[in-house]
Short mmCIF file of C-alpha atoms and ligand atoms in Angstrom, two decimals:
data_model
loop_
_atom_site.label_atom_id
_atom_site.label_comp_id
_atom_site.label_asym_id
_atom_site.label_seq_id
_atom_site.Cartn_x
_atom_site.Cartn_y
_atom_site.Cartn_z
CA MET A 1 45.09 -66.52 16.06
CA GLU A 2 42.66 -64.76 14.39
CA LEU A 3 41.62 -65.44 11.30
CA SER A 4 39.98 -62.69 8.60
CA ILE A 5 38.47 -63.21 5.83
CA LYS A 6 37.77 -60.71 3.37
CA VAL A 7 34.10 -60.84 1.66
CA LYS A 8 33.41 -57.94 -0.65
CA LEU A 9 29.71 -57.27 -0.69
CA SER A 10 28.04 -56.55 -4.77
CA THR A 11 26.45 -53.36 -5.07
CA LYS A 12 22.88 -53.04 -6.15
CA SER A 13 23.73 -51.78 -9.70
CA LYS A 14 22.55 -48.08 -10.89
CA GLU A 15 18.86 -47.94 -11.56
CA TYR A 16 18.70 -47.99 -15.78
CA ASN A 17 15.85 -46.23 -17.10
CA ILE A 18 14.80 -46.21 -20.96
CA PRO A 19 13.41 -43.14 -21.77
CA GLU A 20 10.16 -43.71 -23.62
CA TYR A 21 8.62 -41.29 -25.98
CA SER A 22 5.33 -41.28 -27.06
CA LEU A 23 5.15 -40.23 -30.52
CA THR A 24 1.67 -38.17 -30.37
CA GLY A 25 1.85 -37.30 -26.29
CA ASP A 26 5.57 -36.27 -26.28
CA LEU A 27 7.21 -36.03 -29.85
CA LEU A 28 3.99 -34.27 -32.05
CA SER A 29 3.32 -32.54 -29.20
CA PHE A 30 6.85 -30.84 -28.39
CA LEU A 31 6.64 -30.09 -32.30
CA THR A 32 3.95 -27.79 -31.38
CA CYS A 33 5.40 -25.51 -29.05
CA ASN A 34 8.92 -26.55 -26.91
CA LEU A 35 8.01 -24.75 -24.33
CA GLN A 36 4.02 -25.37 -23.80
CA TYR A 37 5.51 -29.39 -24.19
CA ARG A 38 7.54 -28.58 -20.97
CA TYR A 39 5.10 -27.03 -19.08
CA GLN A 40 1.67 -29.98 -19.96
CA ASN A 41 4.14 -32.23 -20.01
CA LYS A 42 7.24 -32.47 -17.74
CA GLY A 43 5.38 -30.20 -15.08
CA PHE A 44 2.17 -32.57 -15.02
CA LEU A 45 -0.12 -29.87 -15.30
CA PRO A 46 -2.58 -31.30 -17.48
CA PRO A 47 -4.14 -28.36 -20.07
CA SER A 48 -6.73 -26.47 -17.94
CA ARG A 49 -9.51 -26.19 -21.37
CA PRO A 50 -7.96 -29.85 -23.40
CA LEU A 51 -10.65 -29.43 -26.36
CA GLN A 52 -8.11 -31.66 -28.29
CA LEU A 53 -7.61 -34.16 -26.35
CA TRP A 54 -10.86 -34.30 -24.62
CA PHE A 55 -12.37 -34.11 -28.57
CA GLY A 56 -9.59 -37.02 -29.39
CA GLU A 57 -10.07 -39.13 -26.91
CA PHE A 58 -14.52 -39.04 -27.62
CA VAL A 59 -13.70 -39.78 -30.98
CA HIS A 60 -11.34 -42.52 -30.69
CA GLY A 61 -14.06 -44.11 -28.20
CA VAL A 62 -16.88 -43.52 -30.16
CA MET A 63 -15.61 -45.32 -33.68
CA GLU A 64 -14.07 -48.37 -31.77
CA GLU A 65 -17.38 -48.75 -30.16
CA ALA A 66 -19.35 -47.59 -32.76
CA TYR A 67 -17.10 -51.07 -35.12
CA THR A 68 -17.94 -52.82 -31.84
CA VAL A 69 -21.65 -52.60 -32.11
CA TRP A 70 -21.07 -53.12 -36.09
CA THR A 71 -19.32 -56.32 -35.44
CA LEU A 72 -21.69 -57.75 -33.38
CA LYS A 73 -25.92 -56.44 -34.84
CA LYS A 74 -24.38 -55.17 -38.62
CA THR A 75 -27.08 -52.73 -39.27
CA GLN A 76 -27.17 -50.77 -41.72
CA PHE A 77 -25.91 -47.21 -42.51
CA PRO A 78 -26.74 -44.97 -42.48
CA TRP A 79 -27.31 -45.15 -38.46
CA ASP A 80 -30.12 -43.01 -37.38
CA TRP A 81 -28.27 -40.23 -34.25
CA LEU A 82 -30.61 -40.30 -31.55
CA LYS A 83 -31.61 -44.14 -31.27
CA ASP A 84 -28.25 -45.86 -33.03
CA ILE A 85 -25.61 -43.61 -32.20
CA ARG A 86 -26.39 -41.36 -28.96
CA PRO A 87 -26.56 -45.08 -26.64
CA ILE A 88 -22.64 -44.82 -27.44
CA GLU A 89 -21.94 -41.40 -27.08
CA GLU A 90 -23.68 -41.63 -23.58
CA LYS A 91 -22.05 -44.83 -23.08
CA ILE A 92 -18.03 -43.28 -23.92
CA ASP A 93 -18.94 -39.79 -22.31
CA GLN A 94 -19.61 -42.06 -19.30
CA ARG A 95 -16.29 -43.85 -19.01
CA MET A 96 -14.12 -40.45 -19.75
CA GLN A 97 -16.17 -39.52 -16.53
CA ALA A 98 -14.62 -42.22 -15.03
CA ARG A 99 -11.91 -40.90 -15.29
CA GLY A 100 -12.28 -37.68 -14.48
CA LEU A 101 -11.98 -36.52 -18.46
CA TYR A 102 -15.55 -34.13 -18.53
CA PRO A 103 -15.87 -32.14 -21.65
CA PRO A 104 -15.07 -29.33 -21.81
CA ASN A 105 -17.60 -27.08 -23.02
CA PRO A 106 -20.83 -29.06 -21.65
CA LYS A 107 -23.08 -26.53 -23.79
CA TYR A 108 -21.44 -27.40 -27.67
CA PHE A 109 -19.70 -30.73 -26.75
CA THR A 110 -21.98 -32.61 -24.13
CA PRO A 111 -23.52 -35.28 -25.84
CA TYR A 112 -26.31 -35.31 -23.26
CA ASN A 113 -29.08 -32.90 -22.83
CA CYS A 114 -29.29 -29.43 -21.00
CA VAL A 115 -31.08 -28.20 -18.25
CA GLY A 116 -34.46 -28.17 -19.72
CA GLU A 117 -34.03 -30.46 -22.71
CA SER A 118 -36.30 -33.34 -23.11
CA ASP A 119 -35.11 -37.12 -23.01
CA GLU A 120 -37.14 -37.46 -25.95
CA ASP A 121 -36.16 -34.83 -27.95
CA PRO A 122 -32.19 -34.16 -27.30
CA SER A 123 -30.57 -31.68 -29.31
CA LYS A 124 -27.82 -32.57 -31.45
CA ARG A 125 -24.21 -30.85 -30.72
CA ILE A 126 -21.76 -30.38 -33.24
CA ILE A 127 -19.60 -32.83 -31.56
CA SER A 128 -22.62 -35.16 -32.01
CA THR A 129 -23.53 -34.71 -36.07
CA ARG A 130 -18.97 -34.78 -36.52
CA ILE A 131 -19.76 -38.48 -34.67
CA GLU A 132 -22.58 -39.24 -37.04
CA ASN A 133 -21.57 -38.23 -40.55
CA SER A 134 -17.54 -39.87 -39.74
CA ILE A 135 -19.96 -42.80 -39.37
CA ASN A 136 -22.49 -42.83 -42.10
CA LEU A 137 -19.93 -41.09 -44.59
CA TRP A 138 -16.73 -43.41 -43.64
CA GLY A 139 -17.86 -46.34 -41.11
CA LYS A 140 -19.77 -47.70 -43.87
CA HIS A 141 -16.76 -48.42 -45.86
CA LEU A 142 -13.79 -48.88 -43.19
CA PHE A 143 -16.09 -50.94 -40.59
CA PRO A 144 -15.90 -54.01 -43.27
CA LEU A 145 -12.07 -53.43 -43.52
CA MET A 146 -11.43 -52.92 -39.81
CA ASP A 147 -9.40 -55.59 -38.46
CA SER A 148 -8.38 -54.75 -35.15
CA ALA A 149 -8.28 -51.21 -33.62
CA GLU A 150 -6.62 -49.66 -30.47
CA VAL A 151 -3.03 -51.48 -31.66
CA LEU A 152 -0.37 -50.91 -28.89
CA ILE A 153 2.90 -50.85 -30.33
CA LYS A 154 6.67 -50.28 -29.42
CA GLY A 155 9.83 -49.86 -30.49
CA LEU A 156 13.97 -49.10 -29.40
CA ARG A 157 15.85 -47.14 -30.86
CA LYS A 158 19.43 -45.87 -30.68
CA MET A 159 19.98 -42.54 -28.41
CA PRO A 160 20.95 -39.87 -30.98
CA LEU A 161 22.89 -37.45 -28.86
CA LYS A 162 26.24 -38.71 -30.06
CA ASP A 163 28.19 -35.90 -28.92
CA VAL A 164 26.87 -35.24 -25.17
CA ILE A 165 29.06 -37.71 -22.59
CA ASN A 166 26.37 -37.50 -19.94
CA ARG A 167 23.59 -38.80 -21.88
CA ARG A 168 21.09 -40.46 -19.82
CA SER A 169 20.87 -43.65 -21.54
CA ASP A 170 22.18 -45.09 -24.72
CA PHE A 171 18.82 -46.45 -27.18
CA TYR A 172 15.03 -44.74 -26.04
CA CYS A 173 11.78 -46.21 -26.34
CA VAL A 174 8.88 -44.83 -28.88
CA ASN A 175 5.50 -46.08 -28.58
CA GLY A 176 2.07 -45.32 -30.36
CA VAL A 177 -1.30 -46.58 -30.15
CA ILE A 178 -2.54 -47.59 -33.92
CA ASP A 179 -6.81 -46.34 -34.26
CA VAL A 180 -7.62 -49.38 -36.78
CA ILE A 181 -5.47 -51.48 -38.45
CA SER A 182 -7.34 -52.14 -41.90
CA SER A 183 -6.60 -56.29 -43.95
CA LEU A 184 -7.28 -55.20 -47.73
CA LYS A 185 -7.31 -58.18 -49.97
CA ILE A 186 -8.03 -56.24 -54.01
CA ASN A 187 -10.11 -59.08 -55.46
CA SER A 188 -12.27 -60.20 -52.19
CA SER A 189 -16.08 -58.73 -52.41
CA ILE A 190 -15.67 -56.23 -49.78
CA SER A 191 -13.36 -54.68 -51.71
CA LYS A 192 -15.85 -54.00 -54.34
CA ASP A 193 -17.93 -50.71 -54.14
CA ASN A 194 -15.79 -49.66 -51.19
CA LEU A 195 -15.24 -45.80 -51.53
CA ILE A 196 -11.82 -45.77 -49.17
CA VAL A 197 -11.04 -48.67 -51.79
CA ASP A 198 -11.73 -46.16 -54.65
CA TYR A 199 -9.73 -43.62 -53.23
CA LEU A 200 -6.55 -45.62 -53.24
CA LYS A 201 -7.44 -46.54 -56.51
CA GLU A 202 -7.45 -42.98 -57.99
CA GLU A 203 -4.05 -42.25 -56.50
CA ASN A 204 -2.41 -44.68 -58.74
CA PHE A 205 -1.80 -46.83 -55.72
CA TYR A 206 -1.68 -50.12 -56.74
CA LYS A 207 0.56 -49.53 -59.16
CA LYS A 208 2.71 -47.28 -57.82
CA ASN A 209 3.72 -49.96 -55.18
CA HIS A 210 3.25 -53.04 -57.60
CA ILE A 211 0.51 -55.09 -55.94
CA ASN A 212 -0.06 -58.31 -55.97
CA SER A 213 -4.22 -58.92 -56.04
CA GLU A 214 -3.73 -62.29 -54.19
CA LYS A 215 -1.81 -61.59 -51.69
CA GLU A 216 -3.51 -59.77 -48.15
CA TYR A 217 -1.78 -56.55 -46.89
CA GLU A 218 -2.40 -53.98 -44.04
CA ILE A 219 -3.50 -50.47 -44.03
CA ILE A 220 -3.24 -48.23 -41.30
CA ILE A 221 -5.35 -45.67 -40.04
CA ASP A 222 -5.42 -42.99 -37.47
CA TYR A 223 -8.74 -40.45 -36.55
CA LYS A 224 -7.25 -36.89 -36.31
CA GLY A 225 -10.41 -34.40 -34.90
CA MET A 226 -8.66 -31.79 -36.87
CA LYS A 227 -9.13 -30.12 -40.22
CA ARG A 228 -6.79 -31.13 -42.73
CA PRO A 229 -3.52 -29.53 -42.22
CA GLN A 230 -2.10 -26.64 -44.63
CA TYR A 231 0.05 -28.08 -47.75
CA ASP A 232 2.77 -25.57 -49.07
CA SER A 233 4.76 -27.24 -52.40
CA ASN A 234 7.50 -24.50 -52.52
CA HIS A 235 8.08 -25.79 -48.90
CA LEU A 236 7.90 -29.32 -48.14
CA GLU A 237 10.72 -30.47 -46.45
CA HIS A 238 9.78 -27.67 -43.91
CA ARG A 239 8.62 -28.83 -40.44
CA SER A 240 5.08 -28.51 -40.64
CA THR A 241 1.69 -30.58 -39.64
CA TRP A 242 1.34 -31.52 -42.24
CA ASN A 243 5.72 -33.22 -42.95
CA TYR A 244 4.54 -34.78 -38.49
CA HIS A 245 1.62 -35.77 -39.69
CA GLN A 246 3.05 -38.10 -42.37
CA TRP A 247 6.61 -38.69 -40.08
CA GLN A 248 3.48 -40.32 -37.51
CA ILE A 249 2.43 -42.71 -39.27
CA LEU A 250 5.80 -43.87 -41.34
CA THR A 251 6.70 -44.37 -37.83
CA TYR A 252 3.79 -46.65 -36.89
CA SER A 253 4.64 -48.46 -40.12
CA TRP A 254 8.60 -49.54 -38.77
CA LEU A 255 6.48 -50.40 -35.51
CA ARG A 256 3.98 -52.54 -37.07
CA CYS A 257 6.02 -54.49 -39.13
CA ARG A 258 8.47 -55.70 -36.09
CA GLN A 259 5.33 -56.95 -34.56
CA ALA A 260 5.40 -61.25 -35.43
CA ASN A 261 1.71 -61.21 -36.64
CA SER A 262 1.70 -58.39 -39.34
CA ARG A 263 1.27 -57.98 -42.86
CA PRO A 264 2.48 -56.04 -45.65
CA ILE A 265 1.87 -52.18 -45.24
CA ILE A 266 1.06 -50.22 -48.31
CA SER A 267 -0.34 -47.30 -46.88
CA GLY A 268 -1.68 -45.03 -44.20
CA ILE A 269 -4.72 -43.30 -44.01
CA ILE A 270 -5.58 -40.25 -41.90
CA PHE A 271 -9.60 -38.84 -41.25
CA TYR A 272 -9.16 -35.33 -40.20
CA LEU A 273 -12.98 -35.40 -38.85
CA ASN A 274 -13.57 -31.95 -38.83
CA GLU A 275 -13.47 -31.15 -42.45
CA LEU A 276 -17.11 -33.16 -42.34
CA LEU A 277 -18.83 -30.89 -40.44
CA PRO A 278 -15.96 -27.91 -39.92
CA SER A 279 -16.50 -25.07 -36.88
CA ASN A 280 -16.36 -21.62 -38.10
CA GLU A 281 -12.95 -21.08 -37.12
CA ASP A 282 -12.02 -24.29 -39.07
CA LEU A 283 -13.60 -23.18 -42.23
CA LEU A 284 -11.98 -19.70 -41.72
CA VAL A 285 -8.38 -21.01 -42.64
CA ILE A 286 -10.04 -23.59 -44.86
CA LYS A 287 -10.51 -20.05 -47.06
CA ARG A 288 -7.32 -19.04 -46.18
CA ASP A 289 -5.13 -22.05 -47.28
CA VAL A 290 -7.76 -22.23 -50.52
CA GLU A 291 -7.53 -18.85 -51.68
CA SER A 292 -3.90 -18.75 -50.66
CA ASN A 293 -3.66 -22.26 -53.04
CA LYS A 294 -1.89 -23.95 -49.69
CA THR A 295 -3.95 -27.53 -50.55
CA ASP A 296 -3.29 -30.22 -52.08
CA VAL A 297 -7.23 -30.83 -53.19
CA GLU A 298 -8.82 -30.21 -55.87
CA ILE A 299 -12.07 -28.04 -55.41
CA SER A 300 -15.13 -27.77 -58.15
CA LYS A 301 -15.75 -24.50 -59.02
CA GLU A 302 -18.94 -24.22 -57.43
CA ASP A 303 -16.67 -24.81 -54.12
CA ARG A 304 -14.25 -22.20 -54.34
CA GLU A 305 -16.87 -19.24 -55.69
CA LEU A 306 -18.90 -20.18 -52.03
CA ILE A 307 -15.70 -20.53 -50.10
CA GLU A 308 -13.97 -17.09 -51.68
CA ASP A 309 -17.44 -15.52 -51.51
CA TRP A 310 -18.20 -16.06 -47.59
CA ASP A 311 -18.39 -13.52 -45.13
CA GLY A 312 -16.30 -15.10 -42.56
CA THR A 313 -19.66 -15.25 -40.22
CA GLU A 314 -21.40 -18.05 -39.11
CA LYS A 315 -24.41 -16.18 -40.40
CA ASN A 316 -23.51 -16.72 -44.12
CA PHE A 317 -22.41 -20.00 -43.65
CA PRO A 318 -21.93 -21.84 -46.83
CA GLU A 319 -23.18 -25.35 -47.41
CA LEU A 320 -20.08 -26.36 -49.29
CA SER A 321 -20.89 -30.65 -51.30
CA ASP A 322 -20.29 -34.16 -49.42
CA SER A 323 -17.87 -34.21 -52.33
CA PHE A 324 -15.98 -31.43 -51.24
CA LYS A 325 -16.20 -32.24 -47.58
CA LEU A 326 -14.64 -36.01 -47.77
CA ASP A 327 -11.72 -35.16 -50.71
CA ARG A 328 -10.20 -33.23 -47.93
CA SER A 329 -11.40 -35.43 -45.34
CA ILE A 330 -9.50 -38.42 -46.58
CA ARG A 331 -5.52 -38.04 -46.72
CA ILE A 332 -4.09 -41.43 -48.69
CA ILE A 333 0.19 -42.21 -47.12
CA GLU A 334 2.39 -43.51 -49.62
CA ILE A 335 4.68 -46.18 -47.63
CA ASN A 336 8.16 -47.22 -49.15
CA ASP A 337 11.59 -47.49 -46.93
CA GLU A 338 12.94 -44.25 -48.03
CA LYS A 339 10.39 -42.77 -46.75
CA VAL A 340 9.63 -44.37 -43.42
CA LYS A 341 14.09 -43.75 -43.03
CA LYS A 342 13.68 -40.18 -43.62
CA ALA A 343 10.48 -39.83 -40.95
CA LEU A 344 12.58 -42.32 -38.28
CA ARG A 345 15.48 -39.58 -38.85
CA GLU A 346 13.18 -36.74 -38.45
CA PHE A 347 11.82 -38.04 -34.68
CA ASP A 348 15.41 -39.10 -34.01
CA ASN A 349 16.14 -34.52 -33.97
CA VAL A 350 13.41 -34.46 -31.80
CA VAL A 351 14.43 -36.69 -29.27
CA ASN A 352 17.62 -35.26 -29.54
CA ASP A 353 16.03 -32.10 -29.09
CA ILE A 354 13.93 -33.13 -25.78
CA GLU A 355 16.82 -34.38 -24.50
CA LYS A 356 18.71 -31.80 -24.99
CA SER A 357 16.86 -29.33 -23.40
CA THR A 358 16.04 -31.85 -20.45
CA LEU A 359 19.86 -32.14 -20.24
CA ASN A 360 20.04 -28.13 -20.41
CA GLU A 361 17.73 -27.71 -17.40
CA GLY A 362 19.68 -29.87 -15.39
CA ILE A 363 22.32 -28.59 -15.08
CA GLY A 364 20.59 -24.74 -14.08
CA THR A 365 19.63 -23.52 -17.42
CA SER A 366 16.14 -21.46 -16.53
CA ILE A 367 13.11 -23.74 -17.95
CA LYS A 368 12.23 -20.60 -20.94
CA ASN A 369 15.92 -20.89 -21.68
CA SER A 370 15.81 -24.76 -22.16
CA TRP A 371 12.74 -24.96 -24.31
CA LYS A 372 12.56 -23.17 -27.42
CA ALA A 373 8.83 -21.04 -26.99
CA ASP A 374 7.40 -21.42 -30.74
CA GLY A 375 3.52 -22.14 -31.23
CA ASP A 376 2.30 -20.48 -34.42
CA ASN A 377 -0.79 -17.88 -33.39
CA ARG A 378 -3.51 -20.93 -32.88
CA THR A 379 -1.81 -22.46 -30.74
CA CYS A 380 -0.64 -20.04 -28.25
CA ASP A 381 -4.24 -18.05 -28.30
CA ALA A 382 -5.14 -21.62 -27.39
CA CYS A 383 -2.18 -22.01 -24.73
CA ASP A 384 -2.79 -22.41 -20.81
CA PHE A 385 0.66 -20.44 -20.40
CA LYS A 386 0.39 -16.82 -22.62
CA ASN A 387 0.43 -14.64 -19.70
CA PHE A 388 4.11 -15.84 -18.56
CA CYS A 389 5.52 -17.05 -22.01
CA ASN A 390 8.05 -14.53 -23.27
CA LYS A 391 7.29 -14.74 -27.07
CA TYR A 392 3.01 -14.02 -26.36
CA ARG A 393 4.25 -11.30 -24.24
CA ASN A 394 6.49 -9.46 -26.77
CA GLU A 395 4.15 -10.23 -30.09
CA HIS A 396 0.86 -8.66 -28.16
CA SER A 397 2.32 -6.32 -25.65
CA GLN A 398 -0.15 -4.23 -25.59
CA PHE A 399 -2.36 -6.29 -23.15
CA PHE A 400 -0.02 -6.75 -20.81
CA THR A 401 2.08 -2.59 -20.49
CA VAL A 402 0.34 -0.35 -17.63
CA PRO A 403 -1.25 2.52 -18.89
S1 LIG B 501 1.88 -18.94 -25.31
FE1 LIG B 501 2.72 -20.32 -27.52
S2 LIG B 501 4.86 -19.41 -27.66
FE2 LIG B 501 4.54 -19.27 -25.59
S3 LIG B 501 4.23 -21.48 -24.66
FE3 LIG B 501 2.49 -21.03 -25.47
S4 LIG B 501 2.66 -21.63 -27.41
FE4 LIG B 501 4.31 -21.57 -26.66
#
């Protein structure tokens, strides 16, 4: 007699991946231009001239290293570029080169000498002057307040695609790296004569946030290697770089307050480091913002005249005041529950748009029809994909038509 035994073998469950989105690398990048994001991030095509990428990494690396040096040696400010700052620049550049990240234009950006320059008298590039200003103007106020640098934050959110049946996952993960977390006790001695604390006071900040002067609070700080974005008081609800940066800080605060060692977060600060030494191109855009009143920063009569009278040439580049540069380079971002909720909703919508485009492409829609080409003029001019982008080709048809 045969005995048959039925054994049910369990099958391996389907792999379950939760899509992970970086706040800057994915969400802000998608908002800059959907199609460029698709080619660069999902197509794994690195930009050929990654100036922003290189500058951003370099600035973050130098500022972090400068903070470490300051905590060890307590070197008095101002730091001397050749003696104190250049060795840090070289160290970071070498570290980046070991990872294959080379300065995009050595003539202007490498902290090393060009051929023919002596080691004793290296010439200083624009990037080095910006770094020097960042350390000597802001570092001296920021370092004493700093608690930690490069803090990784992560969190899960519900996938917003409610109406789509074949969504990839029920959740998505959002991550980011906070450049600096500062701790602040209003009455402590380090808060006295501190320019950053003075800027917070100017905003009437403590009153608005009902701050207890004995408690310790946190401030989230982010450096950006760019000019201050345009501020348009008539279109504050619109999608704009101004708002994107605010949403980024507010989302950081949501993620940070979920970490066990966090304290109440009262503010975010962004430092726009190009404002400390704008390039000619930066200043042309600043001039446009000032003349069309698309700026939130009050400007002195003298600085306004200098900007309005400037003919736009490098030769006549105006000597603007330090207060103009400082006021424009610091942006204080108020953090409260309502604003945080709004920022999270906005980023949920961005994830929704990315997921929809990804799913569209997955069912056979062409890349160009799945991802919107919507970069602004400055982004398009620097874009590696403009030669085969329909939007760019249509707007610059004179360059693409064969006579
Ligand atoms: S050229 Fe402009 S619109 Fe086209 S992909 Fe590049 S950034 Fe986007």
